[in-house]
Coordinates of C-alpha atoms in Angstrom, one line a residue:
M1 CA 114.6 82.2 94.3
I2 CA 117.4 80.4 92.6
R3 CA 116.4 77.3 91.1
T4 CA 119.2 74.7 91.6
L5 CA 119.8 72.6 88.1
A6 CA 118.5 69.6 90.0
F7 CA 115.0 71.1 90.5
L8 CA 115.3 72.5 86.6
I9 CA 115.7 69.0 85.7
A10 CA 112.8 67.6 87.8
L11 CA 110.6 70.2 85.7
V12 CA 112.0 69.3 82.4
V13 CA 110.8 65.4 83.6
A14 CA 107.2 66.5 83.7
L15 CA 104.9 64.2 86.2
P16 CA 101.8 62.6 84.9
V17 CA 99.1 64.8 84.7
A18 CA 95.6 64.2 86.0
G19 CA 93.8 61.2 84.7
G20 CA 97.3 59.0 84.3
T21 CA 98.6 60.5 81.1
P22 CA 102.3 59.5 81.0
A23 CA 105.0 61.6 81.4
R24 CA 106.2 63.8 78.4
A25 CA 109.7 63.2 77.4
A26 CA 112.3 66.6 77.2
S27 CA 112.8 68.4 74.2
R28 CA 116.0 68.9 72.9
G29 CA 115.4 72.8 73.5
E30 CA 114.4 72.3 77.1
V31 CA 117.7 70.0 77.3
E32 CA 120.0 72.9 75.3
A33 CA 118.5 75.3 78.1
L34 CA 119.3 73.2 81.1
Y35 CA 123.0 72.7 79.5
A36 CA 123.5 76.7 79.4
K37 CA 122.2 76.7 83.5
W38 CA 124.6 73.7 83.9
R39 CA 127.5 75.2 82.4
E40 CA 127.2 78.8 84.3
N41 CA 126.1 78.0 87.6
D42 CA 127.8 74.4 87.7
L43 CA 130.8 74.1 85.8
W44 CA 132.1 77.9 85.8
P45 CA 132.3 77.8 89.6
Q46 CA 134.5 74.5 89.9
A47 CA 136.5 75.6 87.3
R48 CA 137.2 78.9 89.0
A49 CA 137.8 77.4 92.2
N50 CA 140.4 74.9 90.5
G51 CA 142.3 78.2 89.0
V52 CA 141.0 78.8 86.0
S53 CA 140.5 82.6 84.8
R54 CA 137.2 83.8 83.5
A55 CA 139.1 84.6 80.2
S56 CA 140.3 81.2 79.5
F57 CA 137.0 79.8 80.8
D58 CA 135.2 81.9 77.8
K59 CA 137.5 81.4 75.2
A60 CA 137.1 77.6 76.0
M61 CA 133.5 77.0 76.1
K62 CA 132.9 80.0 73.3
G63 CA 130.3 78.2 70.7
V64 CA 130.2 74.9 72.6
G65 CA 127.1 73.3 72.6
L66 CA 125.7 69.5 72.9
N67 CA 126.9 67.1 70.1
W68 CA 123.8 64.6 69.9
D69 CA 125.4 62.4 67.6
L70 CA 127.9 61.0 70.4
P71 CA 127.2 57.5 72.0
D72 CA 126.4 56.9 75.2
L73 CA 124.4 59.7 76.0
A74 CA 121.5 60.0 78.5
P75 CA 119.9 63.3 78.2
P76 CA 117.8 64.8 81.3
G77 CA 114.2 64.1 80.6
F78 CA 114.8 61.6 77.8
P79 CA 114.0 57.9 78.1
K80 CA 116.8 56.2 79.6
P81 CA 119.0 54.7 77.0
E82 CA 119.0 50.6 76.7
E83 CA 121.7 48.9 78.2
R84 CA 123.5 47.0 75.9
K85 CA 122.6 43.0 75.4
Q86 CA 125.3 41.1 76.3
S87 CA 123.3 38.1 73.9
Q88 CA 123.7 40.5 71.3
A89 CA 127.5 40.7 71.6
E90 CA 129.6 37.6 69.8
F91 CA 132.9 36.2 71.0
R92 CA 135.5 35.1 69.0
S93 CA 139.1 33.7 69.3
P94 CA 141.5 36.3 70.4
G95 CA 143.6 35.6 67.0
A96 CA 140.9 38.2 65.6
Y97 CA 142.4 41.1 67.1
F98 CA 146.1 40.3 65.4
S99 CA 145.9 41.5 61.6
E100 CA 148.7 40.5 60.1
K101 CA 148.1 42.9 57.2
S102 CA 147.7 45.5 59.5
L103 CA 151.2 44.5 62.0
Q104 CA 153.3 44.4 58.8
G105 CA 152.1 47.7 57.5
L106 CA 152.6 49.5 60.8
A107 CA 155.9 47.5 61.6
A108 CA 157.0 48.8 58.0
T109 CA 156.3 52.3 58.9
G110 CA 157.6 52.3 62.4
R111 CA 160.7 51.1 61.1
S112 CA 161.2 54.0 58.9
L113 CA 160.2 56.7 61.8
A114 CA 162.5 55.0 64.1
S115 CA 165.4 55.5 61.8
R116 CA 164.4 58.9 61.1
H117 CA 163.7 60.0 64.8
A118 CA 166.8 58.0 65.6
S119 CA 168.5 60.9 67.8
A120 CA 165.6 61.5 69.6
L121 CA 164.4 58.3 70.4
K122 CA 167.9 57.4 71.8
R123 CA 167.7 60.4 74.4
I124 CA 163.9 59.9 75.4
E125 CA 165.0 56.1 76.0
Q126 CA 168.2 57.4 78.1
K127 CA 165.8 59.6 80.3
W128 CA 163.1 57.3 80.6
G129 CA 164.4 53.8 80.2
V130 CA 161.6 53.0 77.4
P131 CA 162.7 51.1 74.2
A132 CA 162.2 53.1 71.3
G133 CA 160.1 49.9 69.4
I134 CA 157.6 50.2 72.5
I135 CA 157.2 53.9 72.1
I136 CA 156.9 53.7 68.2
A137 CA 154.9 50.8 68.6
I138 CA 152.3 53.4 71.0
W139 CA 152.4 56.2 68.7
G140 CA 151.2 53.6 65.6
R141 CA 148.5 51.9 67.4
E142 CA 146.9 54.8 68.8
S143 CA 146.9 57.5 66.0
G144 CA 148.8 56.0 63.1
F145 CA 152.1 57.8 63.8
G146 CA 150.1 61.3 63.9
G147 CA 148.0 60.3 60.5
A148 CA 144.7 59.5 61.9
R149 CA 142.3 62.0 61.3
I150 CA 141.0 63.2 64.7
P151 CA 138.2 65.6 64.3
H152 CA 136.5 66.6 67.1
S153 CA 136.9 69.6 69.5
I154 CA 137.9 68.3 73.0
F155 CA 135.1 70.6 74.4
D156 CA 132.1 69.6 72.5
V157 CA 132.9 66.4 73.3
L158 CA 133.6 66.8 76.8
A159 CA 131.0 69.1 77.7
T160 CA 128.0 67.0 76.0
K161 CA 129.3 63.9 78.4
A162 CA 130.0 65.8 81.5
F163 CA 126.5 66.9 81.3
M164 CA 124.4 64.0 80.0
S165 CA 126.4 60.8 79.3
T166 CA 126.2 57.5 80.8
R167 CA 129.8 58.3 82.8
K168 CA 129.2 62.3 83.8
D169 CA 131.4 61.8 86.7
L170 CA 134.4 61.0 84.6
F171 CA 133.8 63.1 81.9
R172 CA 133.5 66.1 84.2
K173 CA 136.7 65.6 85.9
E174 CA 138.2 65.5 82.4
L175 CA 136.5 68.8 81.3
L176 CA 137.9 70.5 84.4
A177 CA 141.2 69.1 83.3
A178 CA 141.1 70.5 79.7
L179 CA 140.1 74.2 80.6
E180 CA 143.3 74.1 83.1
I181 CA 145.1 73.0 79.7
V182 CA 143.9 76.1 78.1
E183 CA 144.8 78.1 81.5
R184 CA 148.4 76.8 80.7
G185 CA 148.3 78.6 77.5
V186 CA 146.9 76.0 74.6
A187 CA 145.0 77.1 72.2
P188 CA 141.3 75.7 72.7
G189 CA 140.9 75.1 68.7
Q190 CA 144.0 73.1 68.8
M191 CA 142.8 70.6 71.2
K192 CA 141.3 68.2 68.6
S193 CA 140.1 64.5 70.3
S194 CA 138.5 61.3 69.6
W195 CA 134.7 60.9 70.1
A196 CA 135.8 59.4 73.5
G197 CA 138.0 62.6 74.6
A198 CA 141.6 61.3 74.0
M199 CA 143.9 64.0 72.3
G200 CA 146.3 64.1 70.0
Q201 CA 149.2 61.8 68.8
P202 CA 149.4 60.0 72.0
Q203 CA 145.7 59.9 72.8
F204 CA 145.8 61.2 76.2
L205 CA 142.9 62.2 78.1
P206 CA 142.9 66.1 79.5
S207 CA 144.3 64.8 83.4
S208 CA 147.0 62.6 81.6
Y209 CA 148.0 65.5 79.4
L210 CA 148.2 67.3 83.0
A211 CA 150.4 64.6 84.4
Y212 CA 152.8 63.5 81.7
A213 CA 152.7 65.5 78.4
V214 CA 156.3 67.1 78.4
D215 CA 157.8 69.8 76.0
F216 CA 161.2 67.7 74.3
D217 CA 161.6 69.9 71.4
G218 CA 162.2 73.0 73.3
D219 CA 159.7 75.5 72.1
G220 CA 158.2 76.0 76.0
R221 CA 154.9 73.8 75.5
A222 CA 154.0 70.0 75.5
D223 CA 152.4 70.1 72.0
I224 CA 150.8 66.6 71.7
W225 CA 149.2 67.2 68.6
N226 CA 151.8 68.5 66.2
S227 CA 155.4 67.9 67.6
V228 CA 156.9 64.3 67.1
P229 CA 159.2 64.9 69.6
D230 CA 156.8 66.1 72.4
T231 CA 154.5 63.3 71.4
L232 CA 157.3 60.7 71.7
A233 CA 158.5 61.9 75.0
S234 CA 155.2 62.3 76.6
I235 CA 154.9 58.8 75.5
A236 CA 157.7 57.6 77.4
N237 CA 157.1 59.6 80.7
Y238 CA 154.1 57.8 80.7
L239 CA 155.2 54.5 80.6
S240 CA 158.3 55.5 83.1
K241 CA 155.4 57.2 85.8
K242 CA 153.6 54.2 85.7
G243 CA 156.7 51.7 86.6
W244 CA 158.6 50.9 83.5
Q245 CA 161.6 48.7 84.8
R246 CA 164.7 49.8 82.8
G247 CA 166.1 47.3 80.9
R248 CA 163.4 44.6 80.8
D249 CA 161.8 43.2 77.8
W250 CA 157.8 43.3 77.9
G251 CA 157.9 39.4 77.4
F252 CA 158.5 36.0 75.8
E253 CA 156.5 33.6 73.6
A254 CA 157.1 30.1 75.7
V255 CA 156.2 26.5 75.3
I256 CA 154.1 25.5 78.7
P257 CA 154.7 21.6 79.0
Q258 CA 151.7 19.6 79.4
G259 CA 152.4 18.5 83.0
V260 CA 152.5 22.0 84.2
T261 CA 149.2 24.0 84.7
C262 CA 148.1 26.8 82.6
A263 CA 145.9 27.6 85.8
L264 CA 149.3 29.2 87.2
E265 CA 148.6 32.4 85.1
G266 CA 148.4 36.0 86.5
P267 CA 150.4 39.0 87.9
D268 CA 149.9 38.1 91.5
R269 CA 151.3 34.5 90.9
A270 CA 154.8 35.7 89.7
R271 CA 157.9 33.8 90.4
K272 CA 161.5 34.1 89.1
I273 CA 161.9 33.3 85.3
A274 CA 164.4 31.0 86.7
D275 CA 162.1 29.1 88.8
W276 CA 159.6 28.9 85.6
T277 CA 162.4 27.4 83.7
K278 CA 163.0 24.8 86.2
M279 CA 159.3 23.7 85.7
G280 CA 159.9 22.9 81.9
I281 CA 158.9 26.4 80.4
I282 CA 160.8 27.1 77.5
R283 CA 160.8 30.2 75.2
V284 CA 159.3 28.8 72.0
S285 CA 162.6 29.9 70.0
G286 CA 164.2 27.3 71.9
R287 CA 166.9 29.9 73.1
P288 CA 167.4 30.6 76.7
F289 CA 165.7 33.6 78.6
P290 CA 168.1 36.1 78.6
D291 CA 170.8 36.4 81.7
N292 CA 169.7 39.7 83.2
E293 CA 165.6 38.3 83.1
R294 CA 166.2 35.0 84.9
G295 CA 166.4 36.2 88.2
Q296 CA 164.2 38.7 88.1
A297 CA 159.8 38.2 88.4
G298 CA 157.7 36.4 85.3
M299 CA 154.5 35.7 84.9
V300 CA 152.7 33.3 82.6
L301 CA 150.2 34.5 80.4
V302 CA 147.7 32.3 78.3
P303 CA 145.3 34.9 76.5
A304 CA 143.7 31.9 74.5
G305 CA 144.3 29.2 77.3
I306 CA 146.3 26.2 75.7
Y307 CA 144.2 27.4 72.3
G308 CA 146.8 29.8 71.1
P309 CA 150.1 31.2 72.0
E310 CA 151.8 31.2 75.6
F311 CA 153.9 33.7 77.4
I312 CA 156.3 34.6 80.4
V313 CA 155.8 38.2 80.8
T314 CA 157.4 41.2 82.8
P315 CA 155.9 43.5 85.0
N316 CA 156.5 45.7 81.9
F317 CA 153.5 43.9 80.1
Y318 CA 151.2 45.1 82.9
V319 CA 152.7 48.7 82.5
I320 CA 151.8 48.6 78.9
K321 CA 148.1 47.9 79.8
E322 CA 147.9 51.0 81.9
Y323 CA 147.9 52.7 78.5
N324 CA 144.9 50.3 77.3
N325 CA 143.7 48.0 80.1
S326 CA 143.6 44.8 77.5
D327 CA 145.8 41.9 77.6
L328 CA 145.4 41.8 73.6
Y329 CA 146.2 45.3 73.2
A330 CA 149.2 44.6 75.2
L331 CA 150.5 42.2 73.6
F332 CA 149.8 43.7 69.9
I333 CA 152.1 46.2 70.9
G334 CA 154.7 44.0 72.4
N335 CA 154.6 42.0 69.5
L336 CA 154.5 45.4 67.0
A337 CA 157.5 46.3 68.9
D338 CA 159.8 43.3 68.1
R339 CA 159.3 44.0 64.8
I340 CA 160.1 47.0 64.5
A341 CA 163.6 46.8 66.5
W342 CA 164.4 43.0 65.3
G343 CA 162.0 42.3 62.4
T344 CA 160.2 39.1 63.7
G345 CA 157.3 38.5 62.8
S346 CA 154.2 36.7 64.3
F347 CA 153.7 34.6 66.9
A348 CA 154.9 30.9 66.3
T349 CA 152.0 29.5 67.8
R350 CA 148.9 29.8 65.8
W351 CA 145.8 31.2 67.4
Q352 CA 142.9 28.2 66.9
D353 CA 139.4 28.5 66.2
I354 CA 137.5 28.0 69.6
G355 CA 134.1 28.7 67.8
T356 CA 131.5 31.7 68.4
M357 CA 130.0 32.2 71.6
L358 CA 128.2 35.1 73.1
R359 CA 129.4 37.2 75.7
S360 CA 125.5 36.5 77.5
D361 CA 127.3 32.7 77.3
I362 CA 130.3 33.6 79.1
A363 CA 128.9 35.4 81.4
R364 CA 126.7 32.5 82.8
L365 CA 129.6 30.1 82.9
Q366 CA 131.6 33.1 85.1
K367 CA 128.5 33.4 87.6
T368 CA 128.0 29.4 87.8
L369 CA 132.1 29.6 88.9
E370 CA 131.3 32.1 91.4
G371 CA 128.6 30.5 92.8
Q372 CA 131.1 27.8 93.4
G373 CA 133.6 29.9 95.2
Y374 CA 136.2 30.8 92.2
D375 CA 137.3 34.4 91.8
V376 CA 136.4 35.0 88.3
G377 CA 137.2 39.0 88.4
G378 CA 133.4 39.7 87.4
A379 CA 130.7 37.9 85.2
D380 CA 131.4 40.6 82.5
G381 CA 131.5 37.8 79.5
L382 CA 135.3 38.6 78.8
P383 CA 137.1 36.0 79.8
G384 CA 140.4 37.9 81.9
Y385 CA 143.2 35.7 83.6
K386 CA 141.2 35.3 86.7
T387 CA 138.5 33.5 84.4
R388 CA 140.9 31.4 82.5
R389 CA 142.8 30.5 85.6
S390 CA 139.5 29.5 87.5
I391 CA 138.1 27.7 84.5
G392 CA 141.7 25.6 84.8
E393 CA 141.4 25.0 88.6
W394 CA 137.6 23.7 87.8
Q395 CA 138.8 21.2 85.3
Q396 CA 141.8 20.0 87.3
K397 CA 139.0 19.4 90.3
R398 CA 137.1 17.3 88.0
G399 CA 140.1 15.3 87.0
E400 CA 140.4 17.1 83.2
R401 CA 143.3 18.4 81.6
P402 CA 143.2 22.1 81.9
T403 CA 142.6 24.3 79.4
C404 CA 141.7 27.6 80.6
F405 CA 139.6 29.2 78.4
P406 CA 135.8 28.7 77.3
T407 CA 134.8 27.1 74.3
V408 CA 131.3 26.6 73.0
S409 CA 131.5 23.0 74.2
M410 CA 132.2 23.8 77.4
V411 CA 129.7 26.4 77.7
K412 CA 127.1 23.9 76.5

């Protein structure tokens, strides 16, 4: 009788023996044996159904075992990994994300590379509408302009995580996509990735490679590992397909007057930029918003509430977040792009010290607000825009000045 993988796993997770002896944990050898069966009886049939040939499958998976050094593993038959305690995670001012030394170094290198690749970047912008500064900034942030060490075999990483990580379904999808890339003719040995399975200079997951990688140097293949033109064009194609609006900026540092609440933040509370100016919101530089932006949608962004820089951002800001779903990441890219393109510097407004809190403290604050009917976007200990504006609305209701950000005193 053919045993299913689930049945085999059940055998490895030893049942208590007579007398109540605790279950025996599986050995690595037993898990490795399960992995070999899974690869042949589960992974291969799915890859074949997706159009991957046996030759491509064998080429990709040759010598691929389990990498026990990767994080977030949950091997079958092993004790479940302890959940990361939020009480052990500190939360500080968002300003810690913006290392001036790092930004200055990336900007200097980025300007040099933008000049070196100006011809390709011009053609890329003409085709996809994404400015050179944004493309170069992402390239620099993701892989140090291709100079970062990317040491792992994509198949070692994805096979391990698809078989025994805490997010197996995600990595199984990416492993199947990686096998399709080999079927298209890319050599498995070339497919180097990070420990999380992000490949090459733009740090694409395999599914993103299949959807967005392009051949821009004309050699017949999309090479995001070695070709700078392919890398830059692939980043632009990604952003374009995610909705980049040609001719628009990413955003502007602004000043929100005291009489206008910071609780107006959020992509779902967009208004024409001209309407924000009527409310008294101006650019921090004092210059007017560009004419082509005034009649189009803009959104308030206050990543540290009133304790840091304030912004009016465009929909392109949220397209950058498609690359990495973080307000701070998108602001880093926007600021770096401006430094590369225009020679600007850090934000004009200083990030203030809000003290050090624990993520569990903020999560409790979020749960309290949820209990009062506020939509905080989830009690995860990270204050996103829904948490920030909920704090502001709660403060307004109490007759206080909205600050739209958790502080030590507020938590207490």
